[in-house]
Short mmCIF file of C-alpha atoms in Angstrom, two decimals:
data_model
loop_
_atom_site.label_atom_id
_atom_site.label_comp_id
_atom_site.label_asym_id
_atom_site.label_seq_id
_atom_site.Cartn_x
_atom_site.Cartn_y
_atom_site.Cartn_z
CA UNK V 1 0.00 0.00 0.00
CA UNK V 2 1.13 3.59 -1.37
CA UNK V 3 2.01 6.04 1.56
CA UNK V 4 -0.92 8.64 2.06
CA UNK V 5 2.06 11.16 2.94
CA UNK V 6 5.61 11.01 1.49
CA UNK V 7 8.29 13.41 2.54
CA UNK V 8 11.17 13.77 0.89
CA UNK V 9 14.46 16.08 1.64
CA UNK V 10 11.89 18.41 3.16
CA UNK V 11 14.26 21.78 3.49
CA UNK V 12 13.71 25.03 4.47
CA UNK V 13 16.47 27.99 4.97
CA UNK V 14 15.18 31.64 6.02
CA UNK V 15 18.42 33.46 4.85
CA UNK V 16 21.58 31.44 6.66
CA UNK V 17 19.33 29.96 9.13
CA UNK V 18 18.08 26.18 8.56
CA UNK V 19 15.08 25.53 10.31
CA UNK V 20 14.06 21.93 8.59
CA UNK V 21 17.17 20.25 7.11
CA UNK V 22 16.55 18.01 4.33
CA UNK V 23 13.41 15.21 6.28
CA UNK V 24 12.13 12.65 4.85
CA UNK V 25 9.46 10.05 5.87
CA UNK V 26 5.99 8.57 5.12
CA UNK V 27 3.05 8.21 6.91
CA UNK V 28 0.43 5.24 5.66
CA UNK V 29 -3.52 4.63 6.45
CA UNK V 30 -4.23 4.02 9.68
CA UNK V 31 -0.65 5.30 11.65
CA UNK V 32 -1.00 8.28 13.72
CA UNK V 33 2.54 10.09 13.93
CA UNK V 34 3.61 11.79 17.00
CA UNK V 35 6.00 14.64 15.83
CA UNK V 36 8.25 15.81 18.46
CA UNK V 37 10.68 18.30 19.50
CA UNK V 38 11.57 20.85 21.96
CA UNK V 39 10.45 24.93 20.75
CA UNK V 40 12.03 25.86 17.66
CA UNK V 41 13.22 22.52 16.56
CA UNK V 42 11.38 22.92 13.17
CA UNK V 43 8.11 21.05 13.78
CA UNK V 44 5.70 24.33 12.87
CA UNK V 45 7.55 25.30 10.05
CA UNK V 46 7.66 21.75 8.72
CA UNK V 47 3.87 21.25 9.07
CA UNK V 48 3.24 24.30 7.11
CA UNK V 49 5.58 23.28 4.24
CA UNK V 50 3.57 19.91 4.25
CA UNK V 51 0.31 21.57 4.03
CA UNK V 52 0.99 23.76 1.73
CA UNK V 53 1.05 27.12 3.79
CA UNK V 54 4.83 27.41 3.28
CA UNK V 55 7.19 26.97 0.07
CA UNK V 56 10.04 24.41 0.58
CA UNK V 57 13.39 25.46 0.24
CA UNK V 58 13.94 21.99 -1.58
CA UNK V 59 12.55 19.02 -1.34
CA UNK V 60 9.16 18.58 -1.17
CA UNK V 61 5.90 16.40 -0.12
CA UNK V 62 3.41 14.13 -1.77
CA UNK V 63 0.07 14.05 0.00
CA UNK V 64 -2.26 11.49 -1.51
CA UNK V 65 0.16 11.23 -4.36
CA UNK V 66 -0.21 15.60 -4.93
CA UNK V 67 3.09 17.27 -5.05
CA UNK V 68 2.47 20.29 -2.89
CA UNK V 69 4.73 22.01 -4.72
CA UNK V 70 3.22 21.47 -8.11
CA UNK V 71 -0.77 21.15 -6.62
CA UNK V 72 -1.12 23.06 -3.76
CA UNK V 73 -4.86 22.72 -4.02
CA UNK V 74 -5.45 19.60 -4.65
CA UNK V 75 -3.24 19.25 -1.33
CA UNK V 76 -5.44 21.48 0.66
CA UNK V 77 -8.61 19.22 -0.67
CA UNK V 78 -6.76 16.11 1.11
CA UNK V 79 -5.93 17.47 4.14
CA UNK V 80 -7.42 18.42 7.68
CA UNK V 81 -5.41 21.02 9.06
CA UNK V 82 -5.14 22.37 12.74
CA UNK V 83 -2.48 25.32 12.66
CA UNK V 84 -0.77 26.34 15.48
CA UNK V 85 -2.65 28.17 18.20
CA UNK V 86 -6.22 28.04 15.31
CA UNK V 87 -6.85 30.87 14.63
CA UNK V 88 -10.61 31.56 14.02
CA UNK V 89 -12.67 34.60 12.66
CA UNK V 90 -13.43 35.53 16.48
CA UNK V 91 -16.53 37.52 15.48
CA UNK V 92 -17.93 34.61 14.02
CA UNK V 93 -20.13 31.80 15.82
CA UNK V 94 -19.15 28.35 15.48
CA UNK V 95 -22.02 27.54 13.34
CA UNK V 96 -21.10 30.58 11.49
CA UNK V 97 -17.14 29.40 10.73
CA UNK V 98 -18.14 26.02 10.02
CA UNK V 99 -21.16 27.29 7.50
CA UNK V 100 -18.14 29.45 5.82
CA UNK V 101 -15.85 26.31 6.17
CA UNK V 102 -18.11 24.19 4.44
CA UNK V 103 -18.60 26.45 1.68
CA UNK V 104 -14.62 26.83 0.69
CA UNK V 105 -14.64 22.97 1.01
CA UNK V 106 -17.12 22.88 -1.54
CA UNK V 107 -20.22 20.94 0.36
CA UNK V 108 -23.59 22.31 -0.22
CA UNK V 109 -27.51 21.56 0.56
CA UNK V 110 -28.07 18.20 2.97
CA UNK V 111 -24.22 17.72 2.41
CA UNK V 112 -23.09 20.76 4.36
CA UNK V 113 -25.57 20.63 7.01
CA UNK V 114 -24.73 16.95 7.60
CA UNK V 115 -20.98 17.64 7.66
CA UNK V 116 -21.14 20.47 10.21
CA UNK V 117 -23.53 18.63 12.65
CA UNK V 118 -21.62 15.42 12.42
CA UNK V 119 -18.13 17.75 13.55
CA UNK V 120 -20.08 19.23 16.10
CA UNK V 121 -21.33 16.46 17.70
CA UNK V 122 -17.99 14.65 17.12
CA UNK V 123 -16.02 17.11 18.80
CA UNK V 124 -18.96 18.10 21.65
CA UNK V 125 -19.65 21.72 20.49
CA UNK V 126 -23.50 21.95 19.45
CA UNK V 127 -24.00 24.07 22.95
CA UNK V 128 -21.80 26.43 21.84
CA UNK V 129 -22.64 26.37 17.92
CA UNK V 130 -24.43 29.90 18.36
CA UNK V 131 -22.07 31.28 20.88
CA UNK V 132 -19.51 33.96 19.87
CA UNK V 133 -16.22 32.15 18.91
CA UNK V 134 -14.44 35.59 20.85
CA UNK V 135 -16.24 34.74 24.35
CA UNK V 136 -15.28 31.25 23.93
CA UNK V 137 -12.55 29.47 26.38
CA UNK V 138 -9.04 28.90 24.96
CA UNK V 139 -10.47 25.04 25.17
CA UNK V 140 -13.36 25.65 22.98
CA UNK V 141 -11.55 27.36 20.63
CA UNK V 142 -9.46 24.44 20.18
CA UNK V 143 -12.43 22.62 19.55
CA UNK V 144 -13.52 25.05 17.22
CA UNK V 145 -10.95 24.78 15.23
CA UNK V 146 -10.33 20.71 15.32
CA UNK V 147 -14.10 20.62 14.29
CA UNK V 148 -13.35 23.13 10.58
CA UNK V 149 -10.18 20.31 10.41
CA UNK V 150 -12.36 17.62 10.44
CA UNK V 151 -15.45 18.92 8.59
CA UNK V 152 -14.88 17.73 5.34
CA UNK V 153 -13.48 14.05 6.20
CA UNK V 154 -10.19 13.95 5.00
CA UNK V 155 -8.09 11.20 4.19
CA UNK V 156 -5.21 12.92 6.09
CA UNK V 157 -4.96 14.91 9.32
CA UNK V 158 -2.58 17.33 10.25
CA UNK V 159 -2.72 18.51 13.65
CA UNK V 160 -0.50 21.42 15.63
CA UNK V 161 -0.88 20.99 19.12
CA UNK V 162 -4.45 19.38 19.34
CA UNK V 163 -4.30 19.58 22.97
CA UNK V 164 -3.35 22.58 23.43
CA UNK V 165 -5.50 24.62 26.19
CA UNK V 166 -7.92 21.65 26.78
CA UNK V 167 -8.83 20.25 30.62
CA UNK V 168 -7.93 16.56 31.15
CA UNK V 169 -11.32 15.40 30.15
CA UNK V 170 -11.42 17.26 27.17
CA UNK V 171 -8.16 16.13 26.22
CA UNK V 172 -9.28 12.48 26.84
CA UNK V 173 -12.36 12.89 24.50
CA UNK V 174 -9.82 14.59 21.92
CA UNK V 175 -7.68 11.56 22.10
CA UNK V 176 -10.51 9.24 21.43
CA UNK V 177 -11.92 10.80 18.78
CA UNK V 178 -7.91 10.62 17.12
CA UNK V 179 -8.29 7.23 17.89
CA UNK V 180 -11.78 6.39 16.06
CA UNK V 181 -10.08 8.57 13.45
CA UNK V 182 -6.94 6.62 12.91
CA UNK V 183 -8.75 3.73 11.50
CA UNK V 184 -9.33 4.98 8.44
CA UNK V 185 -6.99 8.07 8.13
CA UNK V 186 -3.44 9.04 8.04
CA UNK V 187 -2.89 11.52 10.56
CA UNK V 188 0.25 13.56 11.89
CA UNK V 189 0.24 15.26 15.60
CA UNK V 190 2.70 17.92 16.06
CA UNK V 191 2.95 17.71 20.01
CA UNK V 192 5.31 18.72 22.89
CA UNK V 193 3.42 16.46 25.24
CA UNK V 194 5.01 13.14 25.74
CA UNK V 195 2.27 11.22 27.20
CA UNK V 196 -0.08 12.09 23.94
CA UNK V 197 2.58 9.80 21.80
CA UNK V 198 2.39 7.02 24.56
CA UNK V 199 -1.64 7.41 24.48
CA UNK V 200 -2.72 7.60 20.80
CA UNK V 201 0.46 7.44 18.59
CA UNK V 202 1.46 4.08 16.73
CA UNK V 203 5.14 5.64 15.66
CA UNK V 204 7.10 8.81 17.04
CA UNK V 205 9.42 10.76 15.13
CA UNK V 206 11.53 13.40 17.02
CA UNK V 207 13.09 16.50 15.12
CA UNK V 208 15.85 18.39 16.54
CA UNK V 209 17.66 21.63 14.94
CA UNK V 210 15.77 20.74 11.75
CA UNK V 211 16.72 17.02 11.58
CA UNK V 212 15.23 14.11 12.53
CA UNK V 213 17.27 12.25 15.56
CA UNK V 214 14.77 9.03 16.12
CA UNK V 215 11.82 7.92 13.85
CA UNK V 216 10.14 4.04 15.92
CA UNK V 217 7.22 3.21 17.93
CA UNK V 218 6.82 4.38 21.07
CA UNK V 219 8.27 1.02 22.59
CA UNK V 220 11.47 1.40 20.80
CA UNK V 221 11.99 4.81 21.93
CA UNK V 222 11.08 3.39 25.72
CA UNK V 223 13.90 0.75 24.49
CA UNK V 224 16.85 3.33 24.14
CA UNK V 225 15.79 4.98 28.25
CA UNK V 226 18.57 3.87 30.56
CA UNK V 227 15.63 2.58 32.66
CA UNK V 228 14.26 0.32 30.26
CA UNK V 229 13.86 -3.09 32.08
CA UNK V 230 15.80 -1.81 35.08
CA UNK V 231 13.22 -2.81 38.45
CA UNK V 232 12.66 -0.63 41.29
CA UNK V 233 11.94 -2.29 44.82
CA UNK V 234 11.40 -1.65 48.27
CA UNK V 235 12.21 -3.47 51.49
CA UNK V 236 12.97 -3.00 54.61
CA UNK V 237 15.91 -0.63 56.23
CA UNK V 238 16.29 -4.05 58.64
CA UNK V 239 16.76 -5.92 55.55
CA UNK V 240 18.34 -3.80 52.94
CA UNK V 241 22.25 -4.86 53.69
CA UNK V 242 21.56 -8.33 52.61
CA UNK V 243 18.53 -7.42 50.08
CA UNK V 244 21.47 -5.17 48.11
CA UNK V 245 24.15 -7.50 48.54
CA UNK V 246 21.93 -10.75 47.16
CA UNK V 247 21.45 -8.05 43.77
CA UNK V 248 24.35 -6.81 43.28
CA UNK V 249 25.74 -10.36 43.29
CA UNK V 250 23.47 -11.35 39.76
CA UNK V 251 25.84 -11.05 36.82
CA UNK V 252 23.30 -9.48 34.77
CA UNK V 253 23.06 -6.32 36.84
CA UNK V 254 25.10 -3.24 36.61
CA UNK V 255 24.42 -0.80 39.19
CA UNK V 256 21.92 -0.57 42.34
CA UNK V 257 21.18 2.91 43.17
CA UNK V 258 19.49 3.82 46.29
CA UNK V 259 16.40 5.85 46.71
CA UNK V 260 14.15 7.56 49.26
CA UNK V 261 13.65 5.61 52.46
CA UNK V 262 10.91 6.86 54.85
CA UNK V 263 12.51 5.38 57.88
CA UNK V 264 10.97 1.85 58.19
CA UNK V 265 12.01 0.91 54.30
CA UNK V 266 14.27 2.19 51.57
CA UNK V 267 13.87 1.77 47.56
CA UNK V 268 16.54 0.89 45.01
CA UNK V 269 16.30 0.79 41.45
CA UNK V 270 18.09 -2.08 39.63
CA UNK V 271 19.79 -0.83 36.21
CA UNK V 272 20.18 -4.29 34.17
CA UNK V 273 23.63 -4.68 31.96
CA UNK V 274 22.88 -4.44 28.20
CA UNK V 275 18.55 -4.00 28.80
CA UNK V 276 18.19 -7.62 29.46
CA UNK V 277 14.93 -8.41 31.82
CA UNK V 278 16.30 -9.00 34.88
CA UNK V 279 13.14 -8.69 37.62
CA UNK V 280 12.43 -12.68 37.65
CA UNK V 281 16.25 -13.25 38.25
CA UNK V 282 16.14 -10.27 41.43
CA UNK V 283 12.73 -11.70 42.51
CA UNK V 284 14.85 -14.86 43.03
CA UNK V 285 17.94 -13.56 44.70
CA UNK V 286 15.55 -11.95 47.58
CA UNK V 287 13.49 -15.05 47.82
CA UNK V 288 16.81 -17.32 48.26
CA UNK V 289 18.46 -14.86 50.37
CA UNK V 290 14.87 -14.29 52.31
CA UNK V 291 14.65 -11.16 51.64
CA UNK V 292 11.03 -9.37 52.32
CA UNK V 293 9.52 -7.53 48.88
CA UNK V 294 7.15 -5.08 50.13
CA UNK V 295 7.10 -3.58 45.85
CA UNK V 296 8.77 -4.72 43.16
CA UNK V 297 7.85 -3.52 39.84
CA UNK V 298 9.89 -2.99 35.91
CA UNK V 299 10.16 -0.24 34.17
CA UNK V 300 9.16 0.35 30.56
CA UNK V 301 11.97 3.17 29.90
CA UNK V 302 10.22 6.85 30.27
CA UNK V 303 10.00 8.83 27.31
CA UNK V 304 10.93 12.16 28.78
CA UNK V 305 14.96 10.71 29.94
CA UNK V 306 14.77 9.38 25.84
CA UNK V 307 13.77 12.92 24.80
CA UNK V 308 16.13 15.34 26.61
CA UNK V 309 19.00 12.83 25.55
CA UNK V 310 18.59 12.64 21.94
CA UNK V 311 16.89 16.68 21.50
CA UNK V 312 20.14 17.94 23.82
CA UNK V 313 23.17 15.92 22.19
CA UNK V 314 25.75 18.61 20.57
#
């Protein structure tokens, strides 16, 4: 199956400065990309290239096999786009900007009408459909404007910051509806928030001073963490002498580092040699050397440590 989006030596210069340095990568049906990096790492500008809101330097991308260089309109036709920070026609209600909406897009009659109440009720904004857009909450907004994304069912999503400005419920419904979405869409978040990849992305793909530094699931980014498979535990202060002795004596370990205690116990994480899964083989140690567990648990690796590593490296 084609990619729905294909980037290729994506560039864009703005006099000596580079701020997107020669990307490439595709996005098929049915993946939602997570595109990460810290401020000013290129992931606005590189959105707006793809979308069509922003000439390439060189380079350029195919969205549902349109060159956006060459068809800029067909592009816009394919695409759902959520800019950065949506702007919106604040005099405007949202029945208003989604009636206007509709009518670039090209729907008319039953069409339209059935377009804008199905994004309305998709996104939960029929209370406020007659409500000035300006009196709105920086949440609704955001609503607002994932709704005119969404309006015309595209075949590809594009998304700056979906998130952005919405209460935890709100961002839970947002991340559902992405979800739902996914099935039959390609779509591509633009996101500083770490635990929106680990909630509703199937691949991550981190930019840094323009390039791209890591492009893999959100497992094999949890993979490269120094704390991926190392196991944190807690026993007691009575105890903990021969508890860190029996672990530091299993070949496969390579450091024990100790943690908080609150008096009665003390924790230590466990930071396996070479990733290998090594909480059966510490579980056994304790047990032989009888050791209390009052917690034991492994870690997955943590996304953030992975992040500041690889967007931070000179």
């Amino acid at each position: 199956m084609n990619p729905m989006l294909q980037i290729e030596g994506l560039t864009k210069r703005f006099g000596s400065f580079v701020a997107v340095d020669n990307i490439s990568f595709n996005v098929s049906c049915g993946e939602v990309l997570g595109f990460l990096g810290p401020n000013g790492a290129g992931k606005t500008t590189a959105m707006r290239m793809v979308t069509g809101f922003l000439t390439p330097t060189a380079g350029t991308a195919y969205v549902g096999g349109h060159d956006v260089t060459k068809a800029p309109l067909a592009v816009k036709r394919s695409i759902g786009y959520l800019p950065e920070g949506a702007p919106l026609y604040e005099d405007m209600t949202p029945a208003e900007l989604l009636d206007f909406i509709a009518n670039v897009r090209g729907l008319a009659g039953v069409k339209k009408q059935n377009a804008i109440s199905k994004a309305a009720d998709r996104i939960n904004i029929e209370h406020v459909m007659h409500q000035s857009i300006g009196t709105l909450s920086k949440g609704y907004k955001r609503r607002v404007g994932i709704a005119q994304a969404i309006l015309h069912d595209p075949e590809i999503l594009i998304l700056d910051e979906p998130t952005d400005g919405l209460d935890p419920n709100q961002k839970h419904e947002v991340r559902k509806l992405i979800n739902e979405m996914a099935k039959e869409k390609a779509i591509v978040i633009s996101t500083h928030l770490l635990d929106e990849v680990d909630t509703v992305c199937s691949r991550a793909l981190v930019i840094a001073n323009g390039e791209i530094v890591a492009d893999g699931t959100p497992a094999d980014l949890e993979a490269r963490s120094e704390l991926h498979n190392a196991v944190t535990l807690r026993i007691s202060v009575e105890q903990s002498g021969q508890g860190k002795a029996a672990i530091e004596s299993i070949e496969s370990v390579n450091r024990v580092v100790e943690g908080n205690t609150d008096g009665s116990s003390i924790t230590y994480t466990v930071y396996p040699s070479g990733g290998q899964v090594i909480i059966d083989e510490i579980s056994g140690a304790l047990r032989n050397a009888s050791v209390e567990v009052k917690e034991i648990q492994a870690e997955r690796g943590r996304l953030d440590e992975v992040f500041r590593r690889i967007t931070t490296m000179d």
